[in-house]
């Protein structure tokens, strides 16, 4: 085998390895099996939220069945994206885990929080368990608590959980006018530093098996900070990825 052929094989192997570790699931493919969720699935794809979900390792999606969108579909594209990303929580929750939700942990952190566009508590969801039923609302003060978690649609413990809900969760003010600059930058770093590097980095291995007490980074005081551990883990992953590529490069150089 010529040195250039083996170099090519090695490089391909490294590329294959890195792409194989980036996605444990494809939310679009999962939801395609459920005809009741075609509209929601289309909305996830259209807004690009599906791709962002697929880049994460532990995710909960609160899905709306066809015909339960209220007036979301009539809103502008960027508003639809903000609303849909508020239905995606950055941790794994099934119905059982939600029923045990300890409110002293503070609200759930959503994907919208990572965009750096959320005002106040718009990027967070409150959970209330009442008579064995789980209710959700925007964490914005005064938001109504009338969205009920109905049942599990699909899950791959502990990577992705898709739960059906009774009505859309629309944070007060989320469809208000944002400055065009911030509206055009879905990946703008949030004040917490959850920038594109962390958001798009390789998956975080240590987050793969949260127990009932697993914490998606929602801080007890509801601040906009994601868990510092999550960020540093992502950085470590990126660094080890570079190490692999550097090792491959020096191997190739030595041929
Ligand atoms: C997920 O599946 C959809 C539909 O087949 C496809 O268009 C998309 O590229 C897939 N995404 C990933 C990350 O593989
Ligand atoms: C909720 O968490 C607080 C603080 O960690 C703890 O003191 C309390 O016992 C927990 N409540 C339940 C019902 O687990
Ligand atoms: C969850 O993700 C991890 C890491 O990507 C993967 O090794 C594991 O197989 C996934 N679990 C399922 C059920 O897909």
Coordinates of N, CA, C and O in Angstrom, one line a residue, residues 5 13-14 22 31 57 60 72 93 107 122-123 130 141 188 202 210 215 243 253:
X5 N -2.0 6.2 0.0 CA -3.2 5.5 0.2 C -3.5 5.3 1.7 O -4.6 5.5 2.2
X13 N -10.7 7.4 8.2 CA -11.1 6.7 9.4 C -11.4 7.8 10.5 O -12.3 7.7 11.2
X14 N -10.5 8.8 10.6 CA -10.7 9.8 11.6 C -12.0 10.6 11.3 O -12.7 10.9 12.3
X22 N -21.1 12.2 16.6 CA -21.8 13.4 16.7 C -23.3 13.3 16.9 O -23.9 14.2 17.4
X31 N -39.6 11.1 14.7 CA -40.9 11.6 14.7 C -41.7 11.2 13.4 O -42.9 11.2 13.4
X57 N -26.7 15.7 23.2 CA -26.7 14.3 23.7 C -27.8 14.0 24.6 O -28.3 12.8 24.6
X60 N -34.9 16.8 25.9 CA -36.3 16.5 26.0 C -37.0 17.4 25.0 O -36.8 18.6 25.1
X72 N -49.3 29.5 16.3 CA -47.8 29.5 16.0 C -47.5 29.6 14.5 O -46.7 30.3 14.1
X93 N -35.7 14.1 30.3 CA -36.8 13.9 31.2 C -37.8 13.0 30.6 O -38.3 13.3 29.5
X107 N -36.0 26.3 37.5 CA -36.7 26.0 36.2 C -35.8 25.2 35.3 O -34.6 25.0 35.5
X122 N -37.4 34.1 29.8 CA -38.0 33.5 28.6 C -37.4 32.1 28.2 O -38.1 31.3 27.5
X123 N -36.1 31.9 28.5 CA -35.5 30.7 28.1 C -35.7 29.5 29.1 O -35.0 28.5 28.9
X130 N -49.2 18.5 40.1 CA -50.4 18.7 40.8 C -51.2 17.4 40.7 O -51.6 17.0 39.6
X141 N -42.6 35.6 34.7 CA -43.6 35.9 35.8 C -44.9 36.2 35.1 O -45.1 36.9 34.2
X188 N -25.7 33.4 18.4 CA -25.0 34.4 19.1 C -24.7 33.9 20.6 O -25.6 33.4 21.2
X202 N -18.4 18.5 20.0 CA -18.8 17.1 20.1 C -19.6 16.8 21.4 O -19.6 17.6 22.3
X210 N -28.0 10.6 33.2 CA -28.4 11.3 34.4 C -29.4 10.4 35.2 O -30.3 9.8 34.6
X215 N -29.1 16.9 36.4 CA -29.4 18.3 36.3 C -28.9 18.8 35.0 O -27.7 18.7 34.6
X243 N -6.6 16.8 19.6 CA -5.5 15.9 19.8 C -5.4 14.8 18.9 O -4.4 14.4 18.3
X253 N 2.4 12.8 8.4 CA 3.6 13.5 8.1 C 4.8 12.6 8.2 O 5.8 12.7 7.4

